Amino acid sequence: MIHSLNTSGCLPVWYLLEDEGGIIGCAGLITNDFISRMDLWPWVCSLYIEESYRGKSLGEQLLLKLKEDTKNAGFDNLYLCTDYVEYYEKYDFSYIGDDYHPWGSSSRIYRANLIG
């Protein structure tokens, strides 16, 4: 995260949600999320909302901001890998298949088309 503050490229980028000076949520845009699909990027990573703040659409707000910034950076798609089902679909991410991590486990891959 620290090195991303001084990068000349558009990635990685980290987003924090704060309330009264405390961090209540976060997400990142990165070039690869430890998945073997090196041909796909950028990736959403580490979407997290503190438990006491959940149910307030803060995850949705983060995803919308990530999509907006990704599109403004010139990308047509945004990807993520997860084991969650029925969450990201609500935010226009479509399941495109499973793929593998270096340690041998697999995850579901989702894509959000940013064109149109």
mmCIF file of C-alpha atoms in Angstrom:
data_model
loop_
_atom_site.group_PDB
_atom_site.id
_atom_site.type_symbol
_atom_site.label_atom_id
_atom_site.label_comp_id
_atom_site.label_asym_id
_atom_site.label_seq_id
_atom_site.Cartn_x
_atom_site.Cartn_y
_atom_site.Cartn_z
ATOM 1 C CA MET A 1 0.000 0.000 0.000
ATOM 2 C CA ILE A 2 2.762 2.413 0.875
ATOM 3 C CA HIS A 3 4.524 1.937 -2.474
ATOM 4 C CA SER A 4 1.280 2.546 -4.377
ATOM 5 C CA LEU A 5 1.292 6.145 -3.092
ATOM 6 C CA ASN A 6 4.372 6.883 -5.182
ATOM 7 C CA THR A 7 3.733 4.797 -8.294
ATOM 8 C CA SER A 8 3.724 6.510 -11.673
ATOM 9 C CA GLY A 9 1.260 3.947 -13.053
ATOM 10 C CA CYS A 10 -2.479 3.737 -12.545
ATOM 11 C CA LEU A 11 -2.225 0.563 -10.428
ATOM 12 C CA PRO A 12 -2.210 -0.408 -7.646
ATOM 13 C CA VAL A 13 -4.710 1.916 -5.973
ATOM 14 C CA TRP A 14 -6.133 1.543 -2.472
ATOM 15 C CA TYR A 15 -9.375 2.997 -1.155
ATOM 16 C CA LEU A 16 -10.306 3.562 2.476
ATOM 17 C CA LEU A 17 -13.635 4.472 4.052
ATOM 18 C CA GLU A 18 -13.364 6.400 7.284
ATOM 19 C CA ASP A 19 -15.765 7.418 10.006
ATOM 20 C CA GLU A 20 -14.567 9.907 12.606
ATOM 21 C CA GLY A 21 -10.937 9.129 11.780
ATOM 22 C CA GLY A 22 -11.307 5.353 11.989
ATOM 23 C CA ILE A 23 -11.069 3.042 9.001
ATOM 24 C CA ILE A 24 -14.390 1.259 8.452
ATOM 25 C CA GLY A 25 -13.835 -0.216 4.998
ATOM 26 C CA CYS A 26 -11.363 -0.727 2.202
ATOM 27 C CA ALA A 27 -10.790 -2.105 -1.279
ATOM 28 C CA GLY A 28 -8.025 -2.150 -3.837
ATOM 29 C CA LEU A 29 -7.406 -2.218 -7.562
ATOM 30 C CA ILE A 30 -4.437 -4.384 -8.478
ATOM 31 C CA THR A 31 -2.843 -6.057 -11.500
ATOM 32 C CA ASN A 32 -3.320 -9.645 -10.228
ATOM 33 C CA ASP A 33 -5.057 -11.207 -7.235
ATOM 34 C CA PHE A 34 -2.936 -14.369 -6.890
ATOM 35 C CA ILE A 35 -4.865 -16.064 -9.674
ATOM 36 C CA SER A 36 -3.400 -17.816 -12.728
ATOM 37 C CA ARG A 37 -5.285 -15.604 -15.239
ATOM 38 C CA MET A 38 -2.451 -13.150 -15.881
ATOM 39 C CA ASP A 39 -4.243 -12.062 -19.080
ATOM 40 C CA LEU A 40 -7.056 -10.434 -17.068
ATOM 41 C CA TRP A 41 -6.747 -7.156 -15.164
ATOM 42 C CA PRO A 42 -7.359 -4.981 -13.198
ATOM 43 C CA TRP A 43 -8.698 -6.873 -10.220
ATOM 44 C CA VAL A 44 -10.769 -5.789 -7.221
ATOM 45 C CA CYS A 45 -9.154 -7.027 -4.038
ATOM 46 C CA SER A 46 -9.707 -6.877 -0.314
ATOM 47 C CA LEU A 47 -13.222 -5.448 -0.305
ATOM 48 C CA TYR A 48 -14.065 -5.217 3.367
ATOM 49 C CA ILE A 49 -16.586 -3.335 5.509
ATOM 50 C CA GLU A 50 -16.422 -3.433 9.314
ATOM 51 C CA GLU A 51 -19.222 -5.614 10.622
ATOM 52 C CA SER A 52 -20.996 -2.809 12.509
ATOM 53 C CA TYR A 53 -21.192 -0.763 9.264
ATOM 54 C CA ARG A 54 -22.570 -3.503 7.031
ATOM 55 C CA GLY A 55 -26.045 -3.181 5.527
ATOM 56 C CA LYS A 56 -25.526 0.506 4.677
ATOM 57 C CA SER A 57 -24.519 0.024 1.000
ATOM 58 C CA LEU A 58 -20.897 0.963 1.727
ATOM 59 C CA GLY A 59 -19.580 -2.046 -0.207
ATOM 60 C CA GLU A 60 -21.702 -0.960 -3.147
ATOM 61 C CA GLN A 61 -20.303 2.576 -2.910
ATOM 62 C CA LEU A 62 -16.752 1.231 -2.988
ATOM 63 C CA LEU A 63 -17.505 -1.020 -5.963
ATOM 64 C CA LEU A 64 -19.096 1.868 -7.876
ATOM 65 C CA LYS A 65 -16.026 4.036 -7.233
ATOM 66 C CA LEU A 66 -13.673 1.249 -8.324
ATOM 67 C CA LYS A 67 -15.698 0.744 -11.509
ATOM 68 C CA GLU A 68 -15.720 4.473 -12.249
ATOM 69 C CA ASP A 69 -11.975 4.866 -11.726
ATOM 70 C CA THR A 70 -11.219 1.713 -13.726
ATOM 71 C CA LYS A 71 -13.288 2.956 -16.653
ATOM 72 C CA ASN A 72 -11.704 6.428 -16.432
ATOM 73 C CA ALA A 73 -8.274 4.767 -16.550
ATOM 74 C CA GLY A 74 -9.224 3.279 -19.940
ATOM 75 C CA PHE A 75 -10.127 -0.294 -18.995
ATOM 76 C CA ASP A 76 -13.173 -2.043 -20.479
ATOM 77 C CA ASN A 77 -13.555 -4.659 -17.727
ATOM 78 C CA LEU A 78 -12.967 -5.108 -14.021
ATOM 79 C CA TYR A 79 -12.347 -8.550 -12.495
ATOM 80 C CA LEU A 80 -12.466 -10.193 -9.103
ATOM 81 C CA CYS A 81 -12.024 -13.643 -7.660
ATOM 82 C CA THR A 82 -14.042 -14.867 -4.725
ATOM 83 C CA ASP A 83 -15.838 -17.795 -3.171
ATOM 84 C CA TYR A 84 -18.916 -15.658 -2.453
ATOM 85 C CA VAL A 85 -22.002 -16.323 -4.529
ATOM 86 C CA GLU A 86 -24.910 -13.895 -4.990
ATOM 87 C CA TYR A 87 -23.133 -10.787 -3.662
ATOM 88 C CA TYR A 88 -21.183 -9.420 -6.610
ATOM 89 C CA GLU A 89 -23.901 -10.415 -9.070
ATOM 90 C CA LYS A 90 -26.059 -7.681 -7.472
ATOM 91 C CA TYR A 91 -23.489 -5.141 -8.692
ATOM 92 C CA ASP A 92 -23.331 -6.302 -12.328
ATOM 93 C CA PHE A 93 -20.429 -8.718 -12.005
ATOM 94 C CA SER A 94 -20.895 -11.874 -14.079
ATOM 95 C CA TYR A 95 -19.371 -15.249 -13.266
ATOM 96 C CA ILE A 96 -16.968 -16.274 -16.059
ATOM 97 C CA GLY A 97 -15.424 -19.450 -14.614
ATOM 98 C CA ASP A 98 -13.113 -20.894 -12.007
ATOM 99 C CA ASP A 99 -9.365 -20.558 -11.916
ATOM 100 C CA TYR A 100 -6.497 -21.468 -9.626
ATOM 101 C CA HIS A 101 -4.232 -19.882 -7.048
ATOM 102 C CA PRO A 102 -0.516 -20.733 -6.785
ATOM 103 C CA TRP A 103 -1.209 -22.721 -3.609
ATOM 104 C CA GLY A 104 -3.609 -25.029 -5.480
ATOM 105 C CA SER A 105 -7.066 -23.851 -4.410
ATOM 106 C CA SER A 106 -9.554 -22.392 -6.850
ATOM 107 C CA SER A 107 -11.826 -19.346 -6.856
ATOM 108 C CA ARG A 108 -14.727 -18.108 -8.914
ATOM 109 C CA ILE A 109 -13.830 -15.327 -11.368
ATOM 110 C CA TYR A 110 -16.222 -12.482 -12.063
ATOM 111 C CA ARG A 111 -16.140 -9.697 -14.654
ATOM 112 C CA ALA A 112 -17.897 -6.340 -14.758
ATOM 113 C CA ASN A 113 -18.164 -4.940 -18.269
ATOM 114 C CA LEU A 114 -17.551 -1.177 -18.050
ATOM 115 C CA ILE A 115 -18.475 -0.299 -21.640
ATOM 116 C CA GLY A 116 -21.864 1.238 -22.224
#
